PDB file of C-alpha atoms in Angstrom:
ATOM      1  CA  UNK C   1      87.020 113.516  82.341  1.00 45.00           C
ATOM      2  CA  UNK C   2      84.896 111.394  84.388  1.00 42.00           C
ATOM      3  CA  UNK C   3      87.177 108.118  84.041  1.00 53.00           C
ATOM      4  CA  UNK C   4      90.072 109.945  85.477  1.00 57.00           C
ATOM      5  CA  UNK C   5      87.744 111.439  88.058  1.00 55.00           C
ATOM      6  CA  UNK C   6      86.407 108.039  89.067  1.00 65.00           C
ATOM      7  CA  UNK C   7      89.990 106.577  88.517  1.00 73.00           C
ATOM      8  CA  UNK C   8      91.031 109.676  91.030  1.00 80.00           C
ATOM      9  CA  UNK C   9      88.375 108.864  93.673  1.00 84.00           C
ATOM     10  CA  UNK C  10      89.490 105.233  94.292  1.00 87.00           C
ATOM     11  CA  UNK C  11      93.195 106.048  94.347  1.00 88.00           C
ATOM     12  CA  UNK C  12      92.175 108.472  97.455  1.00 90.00           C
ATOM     13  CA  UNK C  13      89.802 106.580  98.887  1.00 91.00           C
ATOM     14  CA  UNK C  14      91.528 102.888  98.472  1.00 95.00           C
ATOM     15  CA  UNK C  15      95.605 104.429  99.645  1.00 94.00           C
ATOM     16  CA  UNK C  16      93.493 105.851 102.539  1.00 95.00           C
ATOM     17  CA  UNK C  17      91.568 102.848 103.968  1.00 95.00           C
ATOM     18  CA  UNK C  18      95.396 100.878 103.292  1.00 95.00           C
ATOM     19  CA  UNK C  19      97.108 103.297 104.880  1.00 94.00           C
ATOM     20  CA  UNK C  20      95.034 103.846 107.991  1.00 96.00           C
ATOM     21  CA  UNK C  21      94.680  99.937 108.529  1.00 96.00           C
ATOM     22  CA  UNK C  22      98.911  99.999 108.334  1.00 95.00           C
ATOM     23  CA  UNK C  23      98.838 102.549 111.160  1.00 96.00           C
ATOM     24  CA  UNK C  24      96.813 100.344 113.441  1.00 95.00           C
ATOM     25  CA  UNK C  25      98.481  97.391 112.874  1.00 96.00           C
ATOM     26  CA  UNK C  26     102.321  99.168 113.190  1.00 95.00           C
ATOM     27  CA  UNK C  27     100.927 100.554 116.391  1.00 95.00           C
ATOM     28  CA  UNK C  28      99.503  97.184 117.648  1.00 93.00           C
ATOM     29  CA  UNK C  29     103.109  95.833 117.406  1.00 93.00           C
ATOM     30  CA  UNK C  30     104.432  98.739 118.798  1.00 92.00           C
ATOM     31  CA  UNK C  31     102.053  97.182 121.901  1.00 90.00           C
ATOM     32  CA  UNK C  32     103.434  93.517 121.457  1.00 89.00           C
ATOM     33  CA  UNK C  33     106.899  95.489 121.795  1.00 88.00           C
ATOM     34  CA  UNK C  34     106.043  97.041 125.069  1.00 86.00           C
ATOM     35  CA  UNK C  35     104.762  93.570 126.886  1.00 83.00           C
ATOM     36  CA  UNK C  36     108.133  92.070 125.246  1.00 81.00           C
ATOM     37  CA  UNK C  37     110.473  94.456 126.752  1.00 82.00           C
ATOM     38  CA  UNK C  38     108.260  94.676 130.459  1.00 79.00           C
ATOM     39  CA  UNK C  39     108.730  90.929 130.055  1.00 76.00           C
ATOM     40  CA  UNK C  40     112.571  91.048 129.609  1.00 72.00           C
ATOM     41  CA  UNK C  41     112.706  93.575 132.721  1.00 71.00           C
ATOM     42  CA  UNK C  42     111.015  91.390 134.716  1.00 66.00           C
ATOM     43  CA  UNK C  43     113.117  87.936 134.200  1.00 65.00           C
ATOM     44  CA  UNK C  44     116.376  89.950 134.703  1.00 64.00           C
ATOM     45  CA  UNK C  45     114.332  91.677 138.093  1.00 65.00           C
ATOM     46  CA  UNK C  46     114.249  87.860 138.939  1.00 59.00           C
ATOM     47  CA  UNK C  47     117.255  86.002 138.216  1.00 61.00           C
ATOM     48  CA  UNK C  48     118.963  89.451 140.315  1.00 65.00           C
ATOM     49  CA  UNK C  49     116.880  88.788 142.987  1.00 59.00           C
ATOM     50  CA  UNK C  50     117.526  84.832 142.472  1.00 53.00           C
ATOM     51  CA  UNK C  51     113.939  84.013 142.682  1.00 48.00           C
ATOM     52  CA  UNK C  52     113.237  82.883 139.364  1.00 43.00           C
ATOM     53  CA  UNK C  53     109.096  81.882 138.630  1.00 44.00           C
ATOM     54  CA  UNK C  54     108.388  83.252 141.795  1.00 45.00           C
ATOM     55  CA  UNK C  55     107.698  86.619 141.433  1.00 44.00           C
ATOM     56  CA  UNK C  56     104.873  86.714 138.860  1.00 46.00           C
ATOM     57  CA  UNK C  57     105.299  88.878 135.803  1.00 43.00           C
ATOM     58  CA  UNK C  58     103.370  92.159 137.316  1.00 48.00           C
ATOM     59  CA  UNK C  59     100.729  90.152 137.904  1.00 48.00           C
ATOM     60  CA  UNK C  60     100.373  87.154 135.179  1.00 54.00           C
ATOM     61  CA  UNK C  61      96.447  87.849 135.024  1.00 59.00           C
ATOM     62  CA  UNK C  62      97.811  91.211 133.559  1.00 68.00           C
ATOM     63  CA  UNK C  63     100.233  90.006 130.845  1.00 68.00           C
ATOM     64  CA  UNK C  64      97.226  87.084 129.571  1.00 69.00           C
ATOM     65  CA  UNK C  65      94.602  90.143 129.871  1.00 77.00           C
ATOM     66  CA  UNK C  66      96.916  92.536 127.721  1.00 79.00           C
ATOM     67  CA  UNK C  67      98.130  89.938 125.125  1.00 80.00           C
ATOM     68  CA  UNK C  68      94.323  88.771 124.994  1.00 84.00           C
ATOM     69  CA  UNK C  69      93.121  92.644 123.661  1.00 88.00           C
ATOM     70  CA  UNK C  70      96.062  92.296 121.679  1.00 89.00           C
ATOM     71  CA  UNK C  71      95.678  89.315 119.807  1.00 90.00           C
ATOM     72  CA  UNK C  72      91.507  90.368 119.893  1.00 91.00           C
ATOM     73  CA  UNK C  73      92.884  93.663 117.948  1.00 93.00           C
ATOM     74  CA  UNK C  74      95.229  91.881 115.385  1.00 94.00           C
ATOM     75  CA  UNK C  75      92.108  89.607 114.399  1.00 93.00           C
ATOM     76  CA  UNK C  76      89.784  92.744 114.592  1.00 94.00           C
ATOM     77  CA  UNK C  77      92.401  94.697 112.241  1.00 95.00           C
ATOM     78  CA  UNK C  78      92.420  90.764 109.975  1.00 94.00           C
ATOM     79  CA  UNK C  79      88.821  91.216 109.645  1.00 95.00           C
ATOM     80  CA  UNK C  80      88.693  94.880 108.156  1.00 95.00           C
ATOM     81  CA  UNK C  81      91.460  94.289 105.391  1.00 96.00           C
ATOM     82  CA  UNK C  82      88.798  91.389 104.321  1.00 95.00           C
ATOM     83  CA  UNK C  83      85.960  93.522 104.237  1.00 95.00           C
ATOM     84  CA  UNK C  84      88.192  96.118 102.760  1.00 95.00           C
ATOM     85  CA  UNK C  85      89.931  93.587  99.877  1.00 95.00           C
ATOM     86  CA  UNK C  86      85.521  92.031  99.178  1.00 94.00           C
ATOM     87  CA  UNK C  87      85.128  95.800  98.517  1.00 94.00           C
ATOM     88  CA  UNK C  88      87.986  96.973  96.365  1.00 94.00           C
ATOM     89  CA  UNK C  89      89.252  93.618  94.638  1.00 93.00           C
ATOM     90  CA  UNK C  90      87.311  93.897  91.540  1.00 93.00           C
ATOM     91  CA  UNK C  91      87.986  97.469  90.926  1.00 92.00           C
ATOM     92  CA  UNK C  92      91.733  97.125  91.541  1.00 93.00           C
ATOM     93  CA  UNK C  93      91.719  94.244  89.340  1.00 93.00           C
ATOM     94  CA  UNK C  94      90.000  96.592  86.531  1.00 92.00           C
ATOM     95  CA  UNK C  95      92.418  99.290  87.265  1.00 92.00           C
ATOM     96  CA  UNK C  96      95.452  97.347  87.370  1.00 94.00           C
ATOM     97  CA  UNK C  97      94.463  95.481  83.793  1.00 93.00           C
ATOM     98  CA  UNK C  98      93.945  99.019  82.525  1.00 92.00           C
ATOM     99  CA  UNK C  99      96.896 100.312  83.543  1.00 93.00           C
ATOM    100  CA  UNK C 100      98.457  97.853  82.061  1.00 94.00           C
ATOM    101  CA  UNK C 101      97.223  98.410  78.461  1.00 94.00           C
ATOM    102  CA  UNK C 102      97.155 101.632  78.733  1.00 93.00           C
ATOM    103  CA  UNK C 103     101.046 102.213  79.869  1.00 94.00           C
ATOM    104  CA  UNK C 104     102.130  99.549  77.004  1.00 95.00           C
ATOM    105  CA  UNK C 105     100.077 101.686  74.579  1.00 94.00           C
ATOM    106  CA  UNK C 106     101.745 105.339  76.056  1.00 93.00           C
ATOM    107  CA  UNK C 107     104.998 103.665  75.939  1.00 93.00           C
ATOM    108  CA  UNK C 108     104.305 102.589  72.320  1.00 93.00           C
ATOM    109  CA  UNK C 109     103.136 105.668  70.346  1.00 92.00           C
ATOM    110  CA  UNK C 110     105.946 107.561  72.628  1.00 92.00           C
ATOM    111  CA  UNK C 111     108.514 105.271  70.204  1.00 90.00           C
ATOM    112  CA  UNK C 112     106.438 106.207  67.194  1.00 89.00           C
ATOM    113  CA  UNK C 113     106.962 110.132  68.393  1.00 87.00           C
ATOM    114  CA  UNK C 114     110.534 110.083  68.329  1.00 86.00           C
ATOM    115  CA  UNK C 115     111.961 112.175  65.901  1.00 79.00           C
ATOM    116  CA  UNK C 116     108.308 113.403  65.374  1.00 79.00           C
ATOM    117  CA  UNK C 117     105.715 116.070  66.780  1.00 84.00           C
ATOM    118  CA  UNK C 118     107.614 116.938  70.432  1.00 89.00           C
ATOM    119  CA  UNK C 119     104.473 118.115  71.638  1.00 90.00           C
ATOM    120  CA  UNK C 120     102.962 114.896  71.194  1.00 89.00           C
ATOM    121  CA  UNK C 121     105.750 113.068  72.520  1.00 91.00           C
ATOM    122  CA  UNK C 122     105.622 115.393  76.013  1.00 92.00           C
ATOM    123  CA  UNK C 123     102.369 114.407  76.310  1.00 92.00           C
ATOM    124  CA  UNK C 124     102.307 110.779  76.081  1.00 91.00           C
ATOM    125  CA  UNK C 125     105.518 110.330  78.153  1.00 92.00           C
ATOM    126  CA  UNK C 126     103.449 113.088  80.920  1.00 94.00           C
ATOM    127  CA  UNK C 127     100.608 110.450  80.631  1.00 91.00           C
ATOM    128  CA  UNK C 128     102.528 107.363  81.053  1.00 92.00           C
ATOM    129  CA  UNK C 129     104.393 109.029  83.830  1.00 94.00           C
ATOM    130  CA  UNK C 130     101.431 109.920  85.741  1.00 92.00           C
ATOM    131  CA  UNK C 131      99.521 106.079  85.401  1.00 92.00           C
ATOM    132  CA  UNK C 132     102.959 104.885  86.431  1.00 94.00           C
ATOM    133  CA  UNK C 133     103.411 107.124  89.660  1.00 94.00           C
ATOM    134  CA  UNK C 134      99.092 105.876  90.163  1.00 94.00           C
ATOM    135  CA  UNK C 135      99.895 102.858  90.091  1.00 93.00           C
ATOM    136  CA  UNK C 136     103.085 102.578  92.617  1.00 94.00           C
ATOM    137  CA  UNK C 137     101.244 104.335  95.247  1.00 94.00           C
ATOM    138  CA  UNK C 138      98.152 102.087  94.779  1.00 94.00           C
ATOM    139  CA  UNK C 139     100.439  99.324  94.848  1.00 95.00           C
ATOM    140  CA  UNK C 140     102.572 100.253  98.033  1.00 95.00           C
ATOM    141  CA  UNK C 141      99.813 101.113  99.881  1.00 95.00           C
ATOM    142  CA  UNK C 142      98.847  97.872  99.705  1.00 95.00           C
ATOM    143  CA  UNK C 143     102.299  96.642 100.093  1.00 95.00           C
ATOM    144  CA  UNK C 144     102.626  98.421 103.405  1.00 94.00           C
ATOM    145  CA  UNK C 145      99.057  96.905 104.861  1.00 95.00           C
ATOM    146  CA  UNK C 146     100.973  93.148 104.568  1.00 93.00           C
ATOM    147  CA  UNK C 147     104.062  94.074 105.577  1.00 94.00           C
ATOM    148  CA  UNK C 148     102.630  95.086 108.689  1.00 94.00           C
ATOM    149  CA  UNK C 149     100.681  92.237 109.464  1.00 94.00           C
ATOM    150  CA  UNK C 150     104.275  90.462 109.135  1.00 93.00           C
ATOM    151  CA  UNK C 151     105.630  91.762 111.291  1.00 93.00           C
ATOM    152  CA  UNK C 152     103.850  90.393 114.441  1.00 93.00           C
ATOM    153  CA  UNK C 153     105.147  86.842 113.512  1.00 90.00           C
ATOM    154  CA  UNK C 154     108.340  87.338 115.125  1.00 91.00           C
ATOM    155  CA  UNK C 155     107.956  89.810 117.949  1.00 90.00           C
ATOM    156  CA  UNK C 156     105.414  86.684 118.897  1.00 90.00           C
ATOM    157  CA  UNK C 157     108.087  84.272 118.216  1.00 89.00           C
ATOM    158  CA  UNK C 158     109.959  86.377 120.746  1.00 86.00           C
ATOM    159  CA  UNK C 159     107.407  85.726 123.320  1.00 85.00           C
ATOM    160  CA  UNK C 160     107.021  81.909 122.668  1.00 85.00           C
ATOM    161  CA  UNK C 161     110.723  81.748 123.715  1.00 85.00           C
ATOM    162  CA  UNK C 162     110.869  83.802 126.647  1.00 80.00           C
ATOM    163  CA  UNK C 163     107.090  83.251 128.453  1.00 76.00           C
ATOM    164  CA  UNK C 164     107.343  80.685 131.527  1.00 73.00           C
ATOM    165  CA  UNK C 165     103.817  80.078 132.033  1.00 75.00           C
ATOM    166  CA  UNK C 166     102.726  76.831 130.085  1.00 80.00           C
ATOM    167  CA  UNK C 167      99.414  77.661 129.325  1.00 80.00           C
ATOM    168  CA  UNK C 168     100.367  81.432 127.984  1.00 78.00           C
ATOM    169  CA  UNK C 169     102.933  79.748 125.942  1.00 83.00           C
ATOM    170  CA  UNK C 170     100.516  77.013 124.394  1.00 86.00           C
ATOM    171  CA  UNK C 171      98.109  79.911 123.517  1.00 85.00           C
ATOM    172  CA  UNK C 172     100.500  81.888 121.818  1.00 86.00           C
ATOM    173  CA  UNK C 173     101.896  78.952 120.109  1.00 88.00           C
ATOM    174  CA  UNK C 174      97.776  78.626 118.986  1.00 89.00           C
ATOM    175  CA  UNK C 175      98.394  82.185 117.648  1.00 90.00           C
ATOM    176  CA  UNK C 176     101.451  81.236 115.502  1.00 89.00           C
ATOM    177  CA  UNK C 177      99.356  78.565 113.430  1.00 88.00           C
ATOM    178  CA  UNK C 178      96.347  80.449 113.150  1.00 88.00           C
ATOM    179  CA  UNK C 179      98.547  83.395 111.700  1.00 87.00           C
ATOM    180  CA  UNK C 180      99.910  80.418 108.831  1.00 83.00           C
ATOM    181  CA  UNK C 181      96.400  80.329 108.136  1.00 83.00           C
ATOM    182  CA  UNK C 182      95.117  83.555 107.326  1.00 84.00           C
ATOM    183  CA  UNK C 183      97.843  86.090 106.409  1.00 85.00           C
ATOM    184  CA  UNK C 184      95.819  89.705 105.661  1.00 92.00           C
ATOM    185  CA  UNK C 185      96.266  90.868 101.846  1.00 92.00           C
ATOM    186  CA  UNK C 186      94.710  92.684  99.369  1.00 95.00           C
ATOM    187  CA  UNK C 187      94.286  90.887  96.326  1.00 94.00           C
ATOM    188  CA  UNK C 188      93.142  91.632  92.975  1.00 92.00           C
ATOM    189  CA  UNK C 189      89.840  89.684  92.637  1.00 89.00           C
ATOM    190  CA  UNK C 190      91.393  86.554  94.695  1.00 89.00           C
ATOM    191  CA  UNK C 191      93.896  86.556  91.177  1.00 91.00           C
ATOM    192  CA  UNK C 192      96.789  87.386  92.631  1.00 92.00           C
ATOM    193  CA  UNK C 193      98.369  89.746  95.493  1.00 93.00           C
ATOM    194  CA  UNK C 194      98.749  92.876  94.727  1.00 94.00           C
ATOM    195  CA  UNK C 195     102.459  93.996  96.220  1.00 93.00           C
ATOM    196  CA  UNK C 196     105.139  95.118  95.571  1.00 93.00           C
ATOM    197  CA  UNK C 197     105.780  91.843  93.277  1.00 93.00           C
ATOM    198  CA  UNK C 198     102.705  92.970  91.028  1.00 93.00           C
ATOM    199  CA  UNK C 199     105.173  95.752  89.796  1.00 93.00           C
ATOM    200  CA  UNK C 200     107.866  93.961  88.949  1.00 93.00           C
ATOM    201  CA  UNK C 201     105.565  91.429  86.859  1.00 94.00           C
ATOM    202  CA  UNK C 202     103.695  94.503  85.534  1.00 94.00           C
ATOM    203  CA  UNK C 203     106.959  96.024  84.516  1.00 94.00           C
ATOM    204  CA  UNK C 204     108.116  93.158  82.535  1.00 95.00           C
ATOM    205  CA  UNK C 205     104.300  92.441  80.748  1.00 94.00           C
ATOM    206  CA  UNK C 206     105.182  95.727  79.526  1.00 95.00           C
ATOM    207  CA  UNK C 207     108.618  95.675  78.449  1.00 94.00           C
ATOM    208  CA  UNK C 208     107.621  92.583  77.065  1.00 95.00           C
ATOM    209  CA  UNK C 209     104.613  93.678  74.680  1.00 93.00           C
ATOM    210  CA  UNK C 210     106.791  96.702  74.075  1.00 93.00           C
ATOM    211  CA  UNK C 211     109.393  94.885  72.214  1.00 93.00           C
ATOM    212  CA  UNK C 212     106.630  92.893  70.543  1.00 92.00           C
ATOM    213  CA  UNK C 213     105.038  95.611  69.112  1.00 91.00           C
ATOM    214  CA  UNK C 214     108.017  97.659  68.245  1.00 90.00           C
ATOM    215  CA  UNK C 215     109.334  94.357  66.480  1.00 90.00           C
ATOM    216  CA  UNK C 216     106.001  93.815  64.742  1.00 87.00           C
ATOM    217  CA  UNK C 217     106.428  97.098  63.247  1.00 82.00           C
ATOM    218  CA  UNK C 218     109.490  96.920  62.048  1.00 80.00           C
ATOM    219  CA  UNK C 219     109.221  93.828  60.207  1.00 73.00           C
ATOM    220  CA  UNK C 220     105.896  95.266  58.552  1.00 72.00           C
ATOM    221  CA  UNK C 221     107.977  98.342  57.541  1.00 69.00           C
ATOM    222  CA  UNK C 222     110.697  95.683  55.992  1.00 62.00           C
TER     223      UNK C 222
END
């Protein structure tokens, strides 16, 4: 039992750190959508009142001091998914490999079952369902940590093309190439990314050694 406990404890514990760190960074663009659409209000204020660049943008100390915290939180929220991914990357790379093995094997003696003991075959089909349905939520949670991180890319694309000021474009422009640089993920021991990608290879390892095995029997039983 204590395997599954332990195996338990860092599903909770790892879904919950990826899952709060999502949060903050969905409501950081939320933010970056705010000073986007207060900027849009203001240019069309402007070009009705055919004064265009002379009526600052409520203040442009304001918008540099708000996209300043922002930017300051987006690298803040970068820095905790590392700390986070030096923490968990061995163990998801142990649990993922496990899972792994231990699906194929589920999968394997549920083929032997057929046409057998049903009891059996309930209970290894149970099994692999549950390590499946573990492994998709371990998986999208981490999934929905990157996918959030993306999505600041454009909205300060969106920025780039309507700021005036030079200097607030050219640091937002900075932004842009640091963010090419360092994209936040959780990764399995710096092996690979573990998305929503990872299932889709998982899914055909296992199909894969699945038809290996069942073929390996069959031409032993020939």
């Amino acid at each position: 039992m204590l395997p599954y406990f332990n195996g338990s404890s860092l599903l909770v514990h790892f879904t919950t750190v990826a899952q709060n760190i999502g949060q903050r960074f969905r409501a950081l663009n939320v933010k970056i959508k705010e000073v986007v659409t207060r900027k849009n209000v203001v240019r069309w204020r402007d070009r009705c009142q055919g004064d265009l660049y002379t009526v600052p943008f409520d203040g442009n100390n304001t918008f540099a001091c708000d996209m300043e915290t922002l930017m300051s939180t987006y690298w803040l929220l970068c820095d905790a998914v590392h700390h986070a991914n030096v923490f968990y990357s061995h163990q998801l790379l142990a649990v993922i490999s496990f899972l792994l093995v231990n699906i194929t094997c589920n999968l394997y003696y549920s083929y032997l079952e057929i046409g057998g003991n049903i009891l059996d075959l309930c209970n290894l089909l149970l099994w692999s369902s549950a390590q499946i349905l573990y492994l998709v939520w371990m998986i999208t949670s981490s999934t929905s940590v990157s996918e959030a991180a993306d999505e600041i890319k454009p909205l300060i694309f969106e920025l780039i093309n309507i700021e005036d000021d030079l200097s607030h474009k050219q640091e937002l422009k900075m932004f842009v190439l640091r963010l090419e640089t360092y994209r936040p993920r959780f990764t399995a021991f710096d092996i690979f990314e573990v998305n929503n990608q990872t299932l889709t290879t998982m899914a055909g390892l296992v199909m894969t050694y699945l038809v290996i095995l069942i073929q390996f029997r069959q031409d032993k039983s020939d």
